[in-house]
Tab-separated table of N, CA and C in Angstrom:
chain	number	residue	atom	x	y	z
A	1	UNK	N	0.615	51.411	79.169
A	1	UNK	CA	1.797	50.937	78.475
A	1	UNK	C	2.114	51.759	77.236
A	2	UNK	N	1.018	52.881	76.646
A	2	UNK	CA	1.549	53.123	75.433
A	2	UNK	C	2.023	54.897	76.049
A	3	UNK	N	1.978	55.442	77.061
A	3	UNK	CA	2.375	56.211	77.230
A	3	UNK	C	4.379	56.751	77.319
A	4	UNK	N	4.678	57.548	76.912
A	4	UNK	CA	5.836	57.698	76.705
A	4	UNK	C	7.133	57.395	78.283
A	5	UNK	N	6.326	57.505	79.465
A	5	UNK	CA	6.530	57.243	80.487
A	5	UNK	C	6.736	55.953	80.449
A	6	UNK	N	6.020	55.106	80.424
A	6	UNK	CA	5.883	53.851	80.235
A	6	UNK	C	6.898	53.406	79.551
A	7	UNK	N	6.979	53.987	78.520
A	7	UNK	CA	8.164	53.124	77.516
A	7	UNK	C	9.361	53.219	78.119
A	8	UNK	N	9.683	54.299	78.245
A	8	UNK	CA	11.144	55.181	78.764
A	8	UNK	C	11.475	54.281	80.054
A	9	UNK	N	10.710	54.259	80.676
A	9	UNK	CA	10.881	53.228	82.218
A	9	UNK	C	11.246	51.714	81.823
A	10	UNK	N	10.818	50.951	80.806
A	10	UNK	CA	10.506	49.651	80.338
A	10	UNK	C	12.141	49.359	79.479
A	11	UNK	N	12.339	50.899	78.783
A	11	UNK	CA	13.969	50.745	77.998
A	11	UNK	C	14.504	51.167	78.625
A	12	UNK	N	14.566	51.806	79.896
A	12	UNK	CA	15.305	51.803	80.818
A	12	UNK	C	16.757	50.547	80.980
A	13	UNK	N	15.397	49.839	81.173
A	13	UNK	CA	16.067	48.361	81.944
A	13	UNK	C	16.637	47.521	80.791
A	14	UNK	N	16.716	47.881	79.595
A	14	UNK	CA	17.489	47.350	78.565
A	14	UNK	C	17.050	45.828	78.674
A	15	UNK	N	15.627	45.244	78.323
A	15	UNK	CA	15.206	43.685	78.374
A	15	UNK	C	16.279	43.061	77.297
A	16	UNK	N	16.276	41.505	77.576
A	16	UNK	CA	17.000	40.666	76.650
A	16	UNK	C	15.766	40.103	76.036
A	17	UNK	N	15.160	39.819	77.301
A	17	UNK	CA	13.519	39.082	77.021
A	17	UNK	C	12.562	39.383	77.676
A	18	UNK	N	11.384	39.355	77.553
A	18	UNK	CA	10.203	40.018	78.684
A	18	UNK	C	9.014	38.960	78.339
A	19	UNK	N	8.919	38.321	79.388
A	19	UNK	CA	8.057	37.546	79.476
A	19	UNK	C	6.280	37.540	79.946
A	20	UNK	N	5.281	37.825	79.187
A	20	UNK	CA	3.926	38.045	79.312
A	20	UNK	C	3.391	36.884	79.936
A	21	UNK	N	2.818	36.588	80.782
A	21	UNK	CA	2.216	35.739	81.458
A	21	UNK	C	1.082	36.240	81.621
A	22	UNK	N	-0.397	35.836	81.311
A	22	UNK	CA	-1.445	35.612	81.892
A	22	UNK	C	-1.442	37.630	82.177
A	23	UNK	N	-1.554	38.147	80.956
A	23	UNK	CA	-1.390	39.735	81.443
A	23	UNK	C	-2.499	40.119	80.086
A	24	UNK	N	-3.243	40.823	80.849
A	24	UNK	CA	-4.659	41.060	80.308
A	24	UNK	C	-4.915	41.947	79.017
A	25	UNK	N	-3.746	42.869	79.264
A	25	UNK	CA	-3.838	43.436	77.712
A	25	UNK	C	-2.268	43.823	76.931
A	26	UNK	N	-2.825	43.798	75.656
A	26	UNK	CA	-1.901	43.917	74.356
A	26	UNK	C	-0.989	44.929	74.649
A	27	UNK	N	0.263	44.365	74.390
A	27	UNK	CA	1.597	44.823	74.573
A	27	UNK	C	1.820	45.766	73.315
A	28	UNK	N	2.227	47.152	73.084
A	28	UNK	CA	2.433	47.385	71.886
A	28	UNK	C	3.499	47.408	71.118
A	29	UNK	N	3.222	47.429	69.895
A	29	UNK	CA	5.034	47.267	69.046
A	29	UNK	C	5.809	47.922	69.427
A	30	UNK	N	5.732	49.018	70.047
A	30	UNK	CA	6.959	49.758	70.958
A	30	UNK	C	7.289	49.092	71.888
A	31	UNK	N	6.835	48.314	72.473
A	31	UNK	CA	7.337	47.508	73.938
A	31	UNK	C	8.006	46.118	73.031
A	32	UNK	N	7.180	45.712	72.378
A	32	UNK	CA	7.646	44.316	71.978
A	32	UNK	C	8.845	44.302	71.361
A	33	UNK	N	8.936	45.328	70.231
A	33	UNK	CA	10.460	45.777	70.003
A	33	UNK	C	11.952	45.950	70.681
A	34	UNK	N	11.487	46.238	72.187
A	34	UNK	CA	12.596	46.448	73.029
A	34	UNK	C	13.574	45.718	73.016
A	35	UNK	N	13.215	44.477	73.635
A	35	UNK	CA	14.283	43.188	74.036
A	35	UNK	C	15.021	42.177	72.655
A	36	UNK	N	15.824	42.294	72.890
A	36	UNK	CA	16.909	41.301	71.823
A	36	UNK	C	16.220	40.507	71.808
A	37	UNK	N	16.122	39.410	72.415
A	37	UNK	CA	15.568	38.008	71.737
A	37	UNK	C	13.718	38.246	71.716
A	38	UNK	N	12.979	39.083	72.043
A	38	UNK	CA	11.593	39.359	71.686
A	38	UNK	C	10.714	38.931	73.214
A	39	UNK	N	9.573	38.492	72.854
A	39	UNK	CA	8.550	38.765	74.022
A	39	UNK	C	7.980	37.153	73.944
A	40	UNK	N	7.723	36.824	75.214
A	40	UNK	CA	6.577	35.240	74.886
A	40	UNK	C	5.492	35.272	75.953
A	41	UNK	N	4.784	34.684	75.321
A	41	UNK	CA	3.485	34.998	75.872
A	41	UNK	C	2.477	33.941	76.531
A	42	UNK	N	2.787	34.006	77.739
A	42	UNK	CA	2.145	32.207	77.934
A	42	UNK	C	0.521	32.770	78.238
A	43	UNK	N	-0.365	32.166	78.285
A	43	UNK	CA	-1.843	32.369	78.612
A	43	UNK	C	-2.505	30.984	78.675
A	44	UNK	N	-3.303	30.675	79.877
A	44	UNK	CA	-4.109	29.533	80.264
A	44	UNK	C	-5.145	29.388	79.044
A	45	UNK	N	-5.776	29.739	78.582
A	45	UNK	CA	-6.870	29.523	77.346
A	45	UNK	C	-6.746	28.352	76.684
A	46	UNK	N	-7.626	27.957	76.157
A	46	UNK	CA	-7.507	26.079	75.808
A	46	UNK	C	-7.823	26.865	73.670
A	47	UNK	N	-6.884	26.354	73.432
A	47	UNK	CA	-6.717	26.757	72.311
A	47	UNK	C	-7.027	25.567	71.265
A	48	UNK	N	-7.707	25.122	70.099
A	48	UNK	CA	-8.213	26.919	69.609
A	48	UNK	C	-9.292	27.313	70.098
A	49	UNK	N	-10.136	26.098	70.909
A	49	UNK	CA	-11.840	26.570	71.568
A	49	UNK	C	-11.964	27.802	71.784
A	50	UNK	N	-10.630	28.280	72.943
A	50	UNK	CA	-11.548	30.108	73.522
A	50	UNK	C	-10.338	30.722	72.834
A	51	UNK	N	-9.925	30.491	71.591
A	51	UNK	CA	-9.114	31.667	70.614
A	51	UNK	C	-9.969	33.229	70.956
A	52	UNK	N	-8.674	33.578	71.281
A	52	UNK	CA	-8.817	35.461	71.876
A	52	UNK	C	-9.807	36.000	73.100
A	53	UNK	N	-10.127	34.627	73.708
A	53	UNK	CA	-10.796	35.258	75.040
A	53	UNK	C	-10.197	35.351	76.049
């Protein structure tokens, strides 16, 4: 994801929103930046017990 390929393909598609689901690794501020209304991030983890696992 942090490769310039990556990005270019991702702003391609001009996001409004991009939705992270259950996706294993960290999105970077270049990606998260893209989309108008921003990024959300759902993840199964029982919070705060397994905070960041």
């Amino acid at each position: 994801l942090k490769s310039p390929e990556a990005l270019s393909r991702v702003a391609a598609t001009e996001p409004d929103l991009i939705l992270s689901i259950r996706f294993g690794l960290i999105l970077p501020q270049t990606i998260i930046d893209l989309p108008k209304y921003g990024v959300i991030n759902l993840h199964s983890g029982l919070l705060p017990v397994y905070r960041g696992v």
